[in-house]
mmCIF file of C-alpha atoms in Angstrom:
data_model
loop_
_atom_site.group_PDB
_atom_site.id
_atom_site.type_symbol
_atom_site.label_atom_id
_atom_site.label_comp_id
_atom_site.label_asym_id
_atom_site.label_seq_id
_atom_site.Cartn_x
_atom_site.Cartn_y
_atom_site.Cartn_z
ATOM 1 C CA MET A 1 -15.495 -3.525 19.432
ATOM 2 C CA SER A 2 -14.019 -1.934 16.571
ATOM 3 C CA THR A 3 -14.521 1.793 15.477
ATOM 4 C CA PRO A 4 -16.597 1.996 12.552
ATOM 5 C CA PHE A 5 -14.714 3.152 9.241
ATOM 6 C CA LEU A 6 -15.319 3.270 5.588
ATOM 7 C CA ILE A 7 -13.181 2.239 2.820
ATOM 8 C CA ARG A 8 -13.892 3.736 -0.534
ATOM 9 C CA PRO A 9 -12.147 4.597 -3.930
ATOM 10 C CA ILE A 10 -9.797 7.676 -3.560
ATOM 11 C CA SER A 11 -11.003 10.851 -5.255
ATOM 12 C CA ALA A 12 -8.950 13.746 -6.463
ATOM 13 C CA SER A 13 -9.902 15.784 -3.519
ATOM 14 C CA ASP A 14 -8.094 13.015 -1.090
ATOM 15 C CA ASN A 15 -4.655 13.691 -2.728
ATOM 16 C CA THR A 16 -3.640 16.239 -0.233
ATOM 17 C CA ALA A 17 -4.735 14.262 2.783
ATOM 18 C CA MET A 18 -2.885 11.062 1.476
ATOM 19 C CA ALA A 19 0.368 12.941 0.733
ATOM 20 C CA SER A 20 0.227 14.439 4.070
ATOM 21 C CA ILE A 21 -0.378 11.207 5.722
ATOM 22 C CA ILE A 22 2.501 9.364 3.798
ATOM 23 C CA ARG A 23 4.710 11.994 4.696
ATOM 24 C CA LYS A 24 3.823 11.795 8.279
ATOM 25 C CA VAL A 25 3.906 7.982 8.589
ATOM 26 C CA MET A 26 6.898 7.151 6.767
ATOM 27 C CA PRO A 27 9.556 8.951 8.766
ATOM 28 C CA GLU A 28 7.747 7.488 11.983
ATOM 29 C CA PHE A 29 9.408 4.165 10.670
ATOM 30 C CA GLY A 30 12.659 5.594 9.449
ATOM 31 C CA ALA A 31 11.652 5.494 5.863
ATOM 32 C CA ASP A 32 12.326 8.963 4.770
ATOM 33 C CA GLY A 33 15.627 8.913 3.211
ATOM 34 C CA PRO A 34 16.816 7.937 -0.389
ATOM 35 C CA GLY A 35 15.243 4.985 -1.896
ATOM 36 C CA PHE A 36 11.896 4.970 -0.006
ATOM 37 C CA ALA A 37 8.292 5.530 -1.657
ATOM 38 C CA ILE A 38 7.873 8.841 0.178
ATOM 39 C CA HIS A 39 10.060 10.510 -2.584
ATOM 40 C CA ASP A 40 7.899 9.044 -5.412
ATOM 41 C CA ALA A 41 6.320 11.626 -7.859
ATOM 42 C CA GLU A 42 2.827 10.000 -7.527
ATOM 43 C CA VAL A 43 2.700 10.656 -3.522
ATOM 44 C CA ASP A 44 0.988 14.010 -4.528
ATOM 45 C CA ARG A 45 -1.243 12.814 -7.192
ATOM 46 C CA LEU A 46 -2.349 9.388 -6.158
ATOM 47 C CA TYR A 47 -5.723 9.818 -7.521
ATOM 48 C CA GLU A 48 -4.409 10.299 -11.005
ATOM 49 C CA ALA A 49 -1.789 7.460 -10.557
ATOM 50 C CA TYR A 50 -4.353 4.991 -9.614
ATOM 51 C CA THR A 51 -6.976 5.632 -12.172
ATOM 52 C CA GLN A 52 -4.413 4.209 -14.677
ATOM 53 C CA PRO A 53 -5.222 0.798 -16.240
ATOM 54 C CA HIS A 54 -4.977 -2.151 -13.903
ATOM 55 C CA SER A 55 -4.471 0.150 -10.807
ATOM 56 C CA ALA A 56 -6.668 0.947 -7.718
ATOM 57 C CA TYR A 57 -6.202 3.093 -4.671
ATOM 58 C CA PHE A 58 -8.710 3.274 -1.567
ATOM 59 C CA VAL A 59 -8.671 5.341 1.435
ATOM 60 C CA ILE A 60 -9.922 4.640 4.935
ATOM 61 C CA GLU A 61 -12.234 7.281 6.273
ATOM 62 C CA ARG A 62 -13.752 7.720 9.549
ATOM 63 C CA ASN A 63 -16.170 10.674 10.534
ATOM 64 C CA GLY A 64 -15.320 12.408 7.129
ATOM 65 C CA GLU A 65 -11.586 12.286 7.820
ATOM 66 C CA VAL A 66 -9.257 10.278 5.734
ATOM 67 C CA LEU A 67 -7.005 8.290 7.810
ATOM 68 C CA GLY A 68 -5.058 6.248 5.436
ATOM 69 C CA GLY A 69 -4.871 4.274 2.187
ATOM 70 C CA GLY A 70 -3.607 1.585 0.129
ATOM 71 C CA GLY A 71 -3.683 0.365 -3.464
ATOM 72 C CA VAL A 72 -2.397 -2.116 -6.016
ATOM 73 C CA ALA A 73 -0.738 -1.315 -9.556
ATOM 74 C CA PRO A 74 1.293 -3.370 -12.086
ATOM 75 C CA LEU A 75 4.735 -4.147 -10.605
ATOM 76 C CA GLU A 76 7.321 -1.988 -12.349
ATOM 77 C CA ASN A 77 9.450 -3.829 -14.534
ATOM 78 C CA GLY A 78 7.764 -6.949 -13.485
ATOM 79 C CA GLU A 79 5.887 -9.842 -15.025
ATOM 80 C CA PRO A 80 2.393 -8.956 -16.384
ATOM 81 C CA ASP A 81 0.614 -11.173 -13.937
ATOM 82 C CA VAL A 82 2.214 -9.536 -10.794
ATOM 83 C CA CYS A 83 0.722 -6.417 -9.083
ATOM 84 C CA GLU A 84 2.332 -4.634 -6.161
ATOM 85 C CA LEU A 85 0.648 -3.480 -2.902
ATOM 86 C CA ARG A 86 1.636 0.002 -2.700
ATOM 87 C CA LYS A 87 1.504 3.113 -0.533
ATOM 88 C CA MET A 88 -0.488 1.428 2.453
ATOM 89 C CA TYR A 89 0.088 3.688 5.370
ATOM 90 C CA PHE A 90 -2.315 4.664 8.258
ATOM 91 C CA LEU A 91 -2.350 7.359 10.953
ATOM 92 C CA PRO A 92 -2.058 5.850 14.240
ATOM 93 C CA GLU A 93 -5.712 6.313 15.032
ATOM 94 C CA ALA A 94 -6.727 4.004 12.221
ATOM 95 C CA ARG A 95 -4.502 1.153 13.639
ATOM 96 C CA GLY A 96 -5.692 -1.647 15.819
ATOM 97 C CA ILE A 97 -9.396 -1.213 14.644
ATOM 98 C CA GLY A 98 -9.198 -3.718 11.828
ATOM 99 C CA ALA A 99 -8.463 -1.135 9.139
ATOM 100 C CA GLY A 100 -5.360 -2.829 7.861
ATOM 101 C CA ALA A 101 -6.892 -6.418 7.391
ATOM 102 C CA ALA A 102 -10.056 -4.713 5.676
ATOM 103 C CA MET A 103 -7.892 -2.615 3.467
ATOM 104 C CA MET A 104 -5.678 -5.538 2.607
ATOM 105 C CA GLN A 105 -8.804 -7.559 1.392
ATOM 106 C CA ARG A 106 -10.033 -4.677 -0.496
ATOM 107 C CA CYS A 107 -6.875 -4.281 -2.421
ATOM 108 C CA LEU A 108 -6.321 -8.110 -2.848
ATOM 109 C CA ASP A 109 -9.854 -8.233 -4.279
ATOM 110 C CA ALA A 110 -9.041 -5.292 -6.611
ATOM 111 C CA ALA A 111 -5.996 -7.220 -7.837
ATOM 112 C CA ARG A 112 -7.844 -10.362 -8.521
ATOM 113 C CA ALA A 113 -10.460 -8.356 -10.273
ATOM 114 C CA ARG A 114 -7.799 -6.858 -12.696
ATOM 115 C CA GLY A 115 -6.388 -10.387 -13.489
ATOM 116 C CA PHE A 116 -3.386 -10.428 -11.433
ATOM 117 C CA ARG A 117 -1.983 -13.853 -10.248
ATOM 118 C CA ARG A 118 0.571 -12.653 -7.757
ATOM 119 C CA CYS A 119 0.933 -9.618 -5.443
ATOM 120 C CA TYR A 120 4.255 -8.680 -4.351
ATOM 121 C CA LEU A 121 5.306 -5.938 -1.727
ATOM 122 C CA GLU A 122 8.170 -4.226 -0.198
ATOM 123 C CA THR A 123 8.764 -2.842 3.358
ATOM 124 C CA LEU A 124 11.594 -2.488 5.777
ATOM 125 C CA THR A 125 12.720 -3.809 9.008
ATOM 126 C CA GLY A 126 11.062 -2.062 12.110
ATOM 127 C CA MET A 127 7.544 -2.069 10.321
ATOM 128 C CA ASP A 128 6.485 -5.138 12.289
ATOM 129 C CA GLY A 129 2.893 -4.669 12.649
ATOM 130 C CA ALA A 130 2.632 -4.358 8.747
ATOM 131 C CA GLN A 131 4.836 -7.592 8.566
ATOM 132 C CA ALA A 132 2.418 -9.436 10.980
ATOM 133 C CA LEU A 133 -0.548 -8.260 8.723
ATOM 134 C CA TYR A 134 1.046 -9.551 5.525
ATOM 135 C CA LEU A 135 1.920 -12.864 7.002
ATOM 136 C CA ARG A 136 -1.635 -13.217 8.296
ATOM 137 C CA SER A 137 -2.841 -12.404 4.696
ATOM 138 C CA GLY A 138 -0.790 -15.354 3.391
ATOM 139 C CA PHE A 139 2.224 -13.434 1.991
ATOM 140 C CA ARG A 140 5.422 -15.407 2.003
ATOM 141 C CA PRO A 141 8.850 -13.644 2.345
ATOM 142 C CA LEU A 142 11.118 -13.538 -0.563
ATOM 143 C CA SER A 143 15.111 -13.153 -0.289
ATOM 144 C CA SER A 144 15.412 -10.592 -2.789
ATOM 145 C CA PRO A 145 13.436 -7.768 -4.639
ATOM 146 C CA MET A 146 11.305 -8.318 -7.649
ATOM 147 C CA GLY A 147 10.699 -5.831 -10.481
ATOM 148 C CA GLY A 148 12.362 -2.468 -10.543
ATOM 149 C CA THR A 149 10.486 -0.168 -7.971
ATOM 150 C CA GLY A 150 13.401 2.104 -7.335
ATOM 151 C CA HIS A 151 13.043 1.594 -3.534
ATOM 152 C CA PHE A 152 16.312 0.316 -2.860
ATOM 153 C CA SER A 153 16.258 1.141 0.744
ATOM 154 C CA CYS A 154 13.618 -1.453 1.586
ATOM 155 C CA ASP A 155 15.042 -4.772 2.898
ATOM 156 C CA ARG A 156 11.989 -7.137 3.258
ATOM 157 C CA PHE A 157 9.970 -8.435 0.362
ATOM 158 C CA PHE A 158 6.863 -10.732 0.208
ATOM 159 C CA ILE A 159 4.743 -12.378 -2.340
ATOM 160 C CA LEU A 160 1.287 -13.806 -2.435
ATOM 161 C CA GLU A 161 -0.292 -16.153 -4.899
ATOM 162 C CA LEU A 162 -3.773 -14.579 -5.652
#
């Protein structure tokens, strides 16, 4: 039986919790050096970044505590019909309870509702659980990056036809 959780749109009061989660989870997978999303300016202001047009960000909450999040936004320097799955990170207590699959569905539904036809993502070797989720969700590997995210240290790229 899975532990109940809630997925809801991010609020301004979630910024601090999500910044802390991102800064805790990314180093767990060796993603804290140059060229990783941990250094993006939006990490400290996700609410403001994802209330922009064609963007959405959601948090997962259990017993009033934010345990992770994920969102979609237009792919930087990409084609207009391509969004990027971004900043999807979960604390260990949110893993293995179905939160990843539920968050993925929520993000992909948001992408479709915003008119995107493809969803792109970047990750790295060693994030095996995340890559398994991407493949189960229908993403297929790409041999090279798309757009211009600035995340030059990522070495795995995926695309999904929405």
